Tab-separated table of C-alpha atoms in Angstrom:
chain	number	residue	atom	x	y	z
A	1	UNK	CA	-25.161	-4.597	-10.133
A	2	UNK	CA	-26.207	-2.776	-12.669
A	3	UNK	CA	-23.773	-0.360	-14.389
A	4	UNK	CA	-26.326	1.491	-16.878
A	5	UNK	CA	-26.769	4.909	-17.032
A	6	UNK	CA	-28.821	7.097	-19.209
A	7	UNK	CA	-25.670	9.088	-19.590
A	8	UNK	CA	-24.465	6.147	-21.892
A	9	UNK	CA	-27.016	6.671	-24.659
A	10	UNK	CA	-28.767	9.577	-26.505
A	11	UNK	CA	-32.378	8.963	-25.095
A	12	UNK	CA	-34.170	11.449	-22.948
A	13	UNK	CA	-37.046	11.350	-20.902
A	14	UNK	CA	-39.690	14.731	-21.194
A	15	UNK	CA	-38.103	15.933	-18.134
A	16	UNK	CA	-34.553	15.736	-19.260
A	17	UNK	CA	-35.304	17.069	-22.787
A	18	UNK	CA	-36.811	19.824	-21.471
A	19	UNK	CA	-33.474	20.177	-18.960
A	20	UNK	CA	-31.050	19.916	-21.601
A	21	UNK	CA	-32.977	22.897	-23.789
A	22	UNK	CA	-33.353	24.645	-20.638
A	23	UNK	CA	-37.256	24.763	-21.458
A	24	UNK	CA	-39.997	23.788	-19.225
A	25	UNK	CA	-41.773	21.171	-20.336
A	26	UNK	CA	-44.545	22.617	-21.648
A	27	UNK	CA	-42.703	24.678	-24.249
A	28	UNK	CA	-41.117	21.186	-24.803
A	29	UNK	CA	-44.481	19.556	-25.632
A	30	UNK	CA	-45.815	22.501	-27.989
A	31	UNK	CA	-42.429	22.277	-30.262
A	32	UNK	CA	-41.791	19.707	-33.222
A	33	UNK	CA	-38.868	18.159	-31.946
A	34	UNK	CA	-39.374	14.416	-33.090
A	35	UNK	CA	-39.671	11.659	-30.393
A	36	UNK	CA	-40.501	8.595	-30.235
A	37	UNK	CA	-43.797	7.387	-28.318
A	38	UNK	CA	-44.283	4.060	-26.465
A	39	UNK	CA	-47.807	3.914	-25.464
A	40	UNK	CA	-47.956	7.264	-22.667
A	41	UNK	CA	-43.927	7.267	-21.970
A	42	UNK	CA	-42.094	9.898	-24.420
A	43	UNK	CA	-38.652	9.967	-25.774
A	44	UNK	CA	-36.433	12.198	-27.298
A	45	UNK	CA	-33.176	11.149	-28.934
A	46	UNK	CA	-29.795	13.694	-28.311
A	47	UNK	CA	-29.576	13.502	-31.891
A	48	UNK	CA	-32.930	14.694	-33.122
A	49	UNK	CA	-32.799	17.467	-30.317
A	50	UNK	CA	-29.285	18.630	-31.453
A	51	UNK	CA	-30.495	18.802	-35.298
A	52	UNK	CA	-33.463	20.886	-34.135
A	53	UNK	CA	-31.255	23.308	-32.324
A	54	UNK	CA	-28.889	23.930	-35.689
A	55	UNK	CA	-31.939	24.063	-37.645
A	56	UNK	CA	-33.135	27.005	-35.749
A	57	UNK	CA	-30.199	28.968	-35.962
A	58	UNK	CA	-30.475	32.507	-36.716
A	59	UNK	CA	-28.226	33.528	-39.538
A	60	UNK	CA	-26.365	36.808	-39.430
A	61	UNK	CA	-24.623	38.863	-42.009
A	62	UNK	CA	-21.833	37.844	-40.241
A	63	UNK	CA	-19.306	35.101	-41.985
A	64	UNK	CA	-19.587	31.801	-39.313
């Protein structure tokens, strides 16, 4: 039996990157989120898509 699930490590598929953003997965494919390519399959790591997400962060006047 096998007991893996993708929920047990930080690599996505295109479809699940783009499910976790809550993009479609075109948007997904036009931004520069690193990934890592094996032949045609694409993966994202939870790590890299995380970083992006902080990166874009629109600073306010506000204190954080």
């Amino acid at each position: 039996m096998n007991n893996f699930s993708n929920e047990d490590h930080d690599v996505m598929t295109r479809k699940q990157a783009a499910a976790y953003l809550q993009f479609c997965t075109t948007v997904l494919d036009r931004s520069n989120i690193p990934h890592i390519k094996f032949g045609r399959l694409v993966r994202y790591k939870k790590a890299d898509i995380d970083k992006w997400i902080k990166e874009k962060a629109v600073k306010t006047g506000g204190t954080v």
